[in-house]
C-alpha positions in Angstrom: 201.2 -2.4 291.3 202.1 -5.8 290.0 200.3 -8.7 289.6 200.5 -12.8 288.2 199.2 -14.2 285.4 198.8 -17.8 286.3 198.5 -20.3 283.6 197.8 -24.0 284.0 198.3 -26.0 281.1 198.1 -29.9 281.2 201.3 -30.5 281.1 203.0 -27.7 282.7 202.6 -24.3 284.6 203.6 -20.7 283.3 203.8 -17.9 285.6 204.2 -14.2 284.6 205.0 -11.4 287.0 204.0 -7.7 285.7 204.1 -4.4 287.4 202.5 -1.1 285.9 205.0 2.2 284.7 204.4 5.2 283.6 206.0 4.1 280.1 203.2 1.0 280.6 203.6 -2.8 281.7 207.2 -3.9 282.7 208.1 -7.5 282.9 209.4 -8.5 286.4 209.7 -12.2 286.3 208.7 -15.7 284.8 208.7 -19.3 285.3 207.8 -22.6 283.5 207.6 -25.7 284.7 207.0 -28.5 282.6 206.1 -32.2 283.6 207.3 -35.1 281.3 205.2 -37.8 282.7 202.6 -37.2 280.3 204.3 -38.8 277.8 204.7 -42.2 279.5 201.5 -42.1 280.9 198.7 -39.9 279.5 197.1 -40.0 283.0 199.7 -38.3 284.4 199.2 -34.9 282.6 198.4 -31.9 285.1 194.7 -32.0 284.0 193.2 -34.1 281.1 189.5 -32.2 281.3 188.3 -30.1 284.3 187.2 -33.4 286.2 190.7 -34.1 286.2 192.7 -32.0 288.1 194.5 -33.0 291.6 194.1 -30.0 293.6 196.5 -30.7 296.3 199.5 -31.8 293.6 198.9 -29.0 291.3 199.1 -26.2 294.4 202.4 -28.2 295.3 203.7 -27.9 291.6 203.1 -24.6 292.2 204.9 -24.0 295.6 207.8 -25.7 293.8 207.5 -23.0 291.0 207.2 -20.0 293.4 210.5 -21.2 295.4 212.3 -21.0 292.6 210.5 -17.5 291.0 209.9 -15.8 294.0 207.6 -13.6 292.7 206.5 -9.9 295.0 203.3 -10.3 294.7 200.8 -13.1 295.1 197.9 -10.8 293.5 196.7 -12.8 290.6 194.6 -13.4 287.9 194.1 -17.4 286.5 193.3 -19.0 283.7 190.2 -21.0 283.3 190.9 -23.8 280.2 188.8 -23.5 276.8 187.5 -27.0 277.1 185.5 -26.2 280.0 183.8 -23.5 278.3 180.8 -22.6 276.0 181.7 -19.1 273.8 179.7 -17.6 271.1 178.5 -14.5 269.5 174.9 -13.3 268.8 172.8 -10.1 268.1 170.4 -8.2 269.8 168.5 -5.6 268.5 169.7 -1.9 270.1 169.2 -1.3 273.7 171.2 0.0 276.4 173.0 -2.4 278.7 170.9 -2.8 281.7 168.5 -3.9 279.0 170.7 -6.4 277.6 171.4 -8.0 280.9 168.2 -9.1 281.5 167.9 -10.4 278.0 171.1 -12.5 278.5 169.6 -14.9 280.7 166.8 -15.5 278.2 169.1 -15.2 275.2 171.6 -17.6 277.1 169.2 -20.5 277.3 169.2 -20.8 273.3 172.8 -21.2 272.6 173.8 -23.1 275.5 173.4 -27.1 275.2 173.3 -27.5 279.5 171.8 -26.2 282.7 172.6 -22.7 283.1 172.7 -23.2 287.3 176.0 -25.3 286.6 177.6 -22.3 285.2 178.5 -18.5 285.4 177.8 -16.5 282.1 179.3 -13.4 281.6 178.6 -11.5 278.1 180.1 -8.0 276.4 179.2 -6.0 273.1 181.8 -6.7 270.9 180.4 -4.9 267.7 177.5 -2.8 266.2 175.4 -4.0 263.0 174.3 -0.7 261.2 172.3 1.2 263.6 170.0 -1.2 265.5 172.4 -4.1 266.1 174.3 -5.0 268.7 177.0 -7.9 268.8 177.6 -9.7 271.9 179.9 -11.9 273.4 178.4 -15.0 275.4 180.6 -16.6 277.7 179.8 -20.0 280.0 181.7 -21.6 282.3 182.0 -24.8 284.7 181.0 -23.6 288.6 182.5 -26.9 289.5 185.7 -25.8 287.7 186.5 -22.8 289.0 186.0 -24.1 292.4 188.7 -26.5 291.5 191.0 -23.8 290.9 189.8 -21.5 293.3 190.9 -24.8 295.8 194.2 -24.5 294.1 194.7 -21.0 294.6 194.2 -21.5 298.5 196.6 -24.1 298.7 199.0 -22.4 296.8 198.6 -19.3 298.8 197.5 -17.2 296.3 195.3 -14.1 296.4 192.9 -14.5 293.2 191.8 -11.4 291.8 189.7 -13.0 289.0 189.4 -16.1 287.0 189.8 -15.6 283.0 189.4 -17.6 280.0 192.5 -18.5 278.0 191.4 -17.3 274.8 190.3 -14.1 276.3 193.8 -13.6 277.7 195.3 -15.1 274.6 192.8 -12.5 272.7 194.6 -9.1 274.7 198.2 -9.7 275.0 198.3 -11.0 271.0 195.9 -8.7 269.5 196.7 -5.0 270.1 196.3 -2.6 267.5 195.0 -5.6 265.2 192.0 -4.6 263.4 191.7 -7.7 260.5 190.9 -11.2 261.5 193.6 -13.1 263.0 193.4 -17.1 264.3 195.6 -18.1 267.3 196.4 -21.5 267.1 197.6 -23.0 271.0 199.1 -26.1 270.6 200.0 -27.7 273.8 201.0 -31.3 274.4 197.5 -32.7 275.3 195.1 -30.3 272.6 195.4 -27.5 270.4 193.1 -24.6 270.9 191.9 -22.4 268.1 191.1 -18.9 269.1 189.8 -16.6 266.1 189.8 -13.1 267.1 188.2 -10.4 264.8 188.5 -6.4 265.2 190.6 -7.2 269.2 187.5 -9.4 270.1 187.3 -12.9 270.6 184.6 -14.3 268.4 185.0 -17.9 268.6 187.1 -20.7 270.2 187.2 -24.2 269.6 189.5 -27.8 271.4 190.5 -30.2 269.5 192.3 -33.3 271.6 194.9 -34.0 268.8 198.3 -32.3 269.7 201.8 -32.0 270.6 202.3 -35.1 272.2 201.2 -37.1 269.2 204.3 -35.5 266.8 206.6 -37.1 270.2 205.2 -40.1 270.1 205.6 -40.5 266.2 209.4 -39.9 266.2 210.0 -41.9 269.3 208.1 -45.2 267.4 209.8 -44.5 264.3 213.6 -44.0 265.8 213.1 -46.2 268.7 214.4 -43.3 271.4 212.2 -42.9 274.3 209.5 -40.4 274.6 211.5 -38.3 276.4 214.5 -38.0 273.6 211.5 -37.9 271.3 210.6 -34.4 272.4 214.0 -33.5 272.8 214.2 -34.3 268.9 211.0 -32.6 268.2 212.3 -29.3 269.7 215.4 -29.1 268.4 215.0 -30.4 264.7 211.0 -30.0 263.7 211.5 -29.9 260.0 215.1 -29.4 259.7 216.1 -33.1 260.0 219.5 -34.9 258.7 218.6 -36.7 254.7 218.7 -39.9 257.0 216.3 -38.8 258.9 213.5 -37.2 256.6 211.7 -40.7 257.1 210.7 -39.0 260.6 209.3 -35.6 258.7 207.1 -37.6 256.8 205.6 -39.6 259.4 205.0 -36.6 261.4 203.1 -35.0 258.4 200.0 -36.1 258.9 199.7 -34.4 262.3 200.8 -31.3 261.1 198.2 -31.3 257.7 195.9 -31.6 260.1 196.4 -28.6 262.6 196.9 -26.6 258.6 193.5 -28.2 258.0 191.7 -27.4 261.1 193.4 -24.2 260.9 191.8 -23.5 257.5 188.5 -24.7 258.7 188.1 -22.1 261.4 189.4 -19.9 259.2 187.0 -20.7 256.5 183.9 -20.3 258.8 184.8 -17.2 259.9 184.7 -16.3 256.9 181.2 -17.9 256.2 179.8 -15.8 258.8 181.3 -12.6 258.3 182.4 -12.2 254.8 185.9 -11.3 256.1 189.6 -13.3 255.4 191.1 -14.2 257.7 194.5 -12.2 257.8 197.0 -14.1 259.6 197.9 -16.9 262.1 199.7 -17.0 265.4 201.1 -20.0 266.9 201.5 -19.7 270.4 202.0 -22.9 273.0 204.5 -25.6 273.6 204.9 -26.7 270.2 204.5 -23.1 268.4 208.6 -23.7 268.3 208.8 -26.7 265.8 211.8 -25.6 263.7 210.0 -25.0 260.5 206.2 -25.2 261.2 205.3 -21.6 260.6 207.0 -21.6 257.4 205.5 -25.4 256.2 202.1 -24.0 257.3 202.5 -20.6 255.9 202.7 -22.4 252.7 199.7 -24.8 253.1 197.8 -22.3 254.0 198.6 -19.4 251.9 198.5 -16.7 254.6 201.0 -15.5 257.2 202.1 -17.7 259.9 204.5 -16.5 262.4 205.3 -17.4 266.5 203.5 -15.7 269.4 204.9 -12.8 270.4 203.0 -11.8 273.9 205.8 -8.6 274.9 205.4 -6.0 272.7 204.7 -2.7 274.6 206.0 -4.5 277.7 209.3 -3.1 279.2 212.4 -5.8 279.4 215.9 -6.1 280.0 217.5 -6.2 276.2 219.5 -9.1 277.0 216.3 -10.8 277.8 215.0 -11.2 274.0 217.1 -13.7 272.6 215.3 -15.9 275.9 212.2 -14.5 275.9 211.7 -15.2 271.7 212.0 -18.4 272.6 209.3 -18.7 275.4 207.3 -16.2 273.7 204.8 -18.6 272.5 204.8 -20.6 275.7 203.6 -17.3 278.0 200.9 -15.7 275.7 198.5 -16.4 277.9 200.2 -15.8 281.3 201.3 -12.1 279.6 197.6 -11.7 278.9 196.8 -12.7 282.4 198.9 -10.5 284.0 197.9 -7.7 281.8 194.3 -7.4 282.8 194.8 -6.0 286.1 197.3 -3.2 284.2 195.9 -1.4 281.6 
């Protein structure tokens, strides 16, 4: 059995390719491609909010991506972005679940700001509260969306076996055995995604439109390079710049204070509403790999910071990890993906 994980960012496209063992899930392939036009012209990303995404270019991104993969399978599962979503947790008193499904309808309407008919809710008990509470997951999402990318999927040639959430896939290829609460912070190019995960659930998720590309365009002002050699620097350097060049650090500090401070926020609330610390962070996304970021916000943050790593208990070729550290934080959510169908 093997199956994709297809995951569209807005500014590239990460494909995973999984097949099931007796020893469990066994990496069979991968592919990234990334788009730089973005950073020229902020128009140009893949998809800027779920009313902007070009069907018929994205499928062709994708045919480009699958020429060079060639993957075994086309069986896969999607994601569906956070920004186009409503998540959030709430109790019921005890019942079993055929009762709580025709609660969740009535429940539904209180915590979701929109027309329910626009969207498809799905809910799961994450938790118990003593004995007469039960803790469940609501999840909302855009109709109109997911026909987007079910238009996509056709003209890609794909066979969709379901449509998921990012921070639901983010939540099970980044959370196994992990009991305390842990924050995934996903920063892309276009927004940073902050995923708080308590006990292997998802619990909350929040998108915040400040990101990757603003550190790019910072060094590219402030050295005069082009956006393009900007990234390059980005990637390469982060925080580990020449003495000449600490001017850039310091100008990209305010960016990164502020993913440690939205970071601590999350963290913070979580902790409002539970009573539980948050235990550690996880960077995962594009620019999870800034030479020096976990460690800068390790300190700001007092807590553990470290980089996404989506392929433990998955099978690989050893001379794969030296790559595959790298990409790591790039493919949680493609390794979650591909994982649902496996386990």
């Amino acid at each position: 059995m093997r199956f994709l994980g297809v995951d569209i960012g807005t500014s590239n496209i990460k494909v995973v390719e999984l097949s099931s063992s007796s020893e469990g899930p066994v990496l069979e392939n991968y592919g990234i491609l990334e788009t730089y036009s973005y950073l020229e012209r902020p128009n140009a990303a893949i998809q800027t909010s779920y009313f902007k995404i070009v069907e018929k270019n994205t499928a062709n991104l994708f045919k480009g991506l699958f020429k060079e993969m060639r993957p075994k399978t086309d069986n896969s599962i999607m994601s569906l972005p956070i920004f186009s979503s409503f998540v959030t947790v709430f109790e019921l008193p005890l019942m079993d679940e055929k009762e709580i499904e025709k609660a969740i309808p009535f429940e539904a309407k209180k915590y979701i700001p929109m027309d329910l008919s626009g969207l498809e809710v799905d809910w799961a008990i994450i938790g118990r509260k003593g004995n007469n509470i039960s803790q469940i997951l609501l999840v909302a999402i855009s109709k109109e969306l997911i026909s987007k990318y079910s238009n996509i999927a056709k003209l890609a040639n794909l066979d969709i076996e379901a449509y998921e959430l990012e921070s639901v896939a983010f939540t099970r290829s980044l959370s196994q055995g992990e009991k305390e609460p842990i924050i995934v912070a996903d920063i892309g190019s276009q927004s940073m995604n902050l995923i708080t995960i308590d006990n292997g659930y998802l619990v909350a998720n929040e998108n915040l439109t400040t990101a990757g590309a603003e550190i790019t365009h910072i060094i590219s002002r402030s050295l005069g390079i082009s956006k393009e050699r900007a990234e390059e620097f980005k990637r390469i350097k982060g925080f580990n710049v020449e003495p000449q060049e600490r001017e850039v650090v310091n100008l990209m500090m305010p960016i990164i204070d502020f993913f440690g401070n939205e970071i601590g926020r999350a963290a913070k609330l979580h902790k409002n509403k539970t009573g539980k610390d948050v235990k550690k962070i996880i960077l995962a996304g594009g620019s999870a790999n800034l030479p020096g970021m976990d460690d800068y916000l390790s300190n700001y943050l007092s807590m553990p910071v470290e980089r996404a790593w989506p392929f433990a208990g998955i099978k690989y070729e050893s001379f794969l990890e030296p790559l595959l550290r790298e990409v790591g934080p790039s493919l949680a959510c493609a390794v979650g993906l591909a994982m649902r169908e496996l386990r």
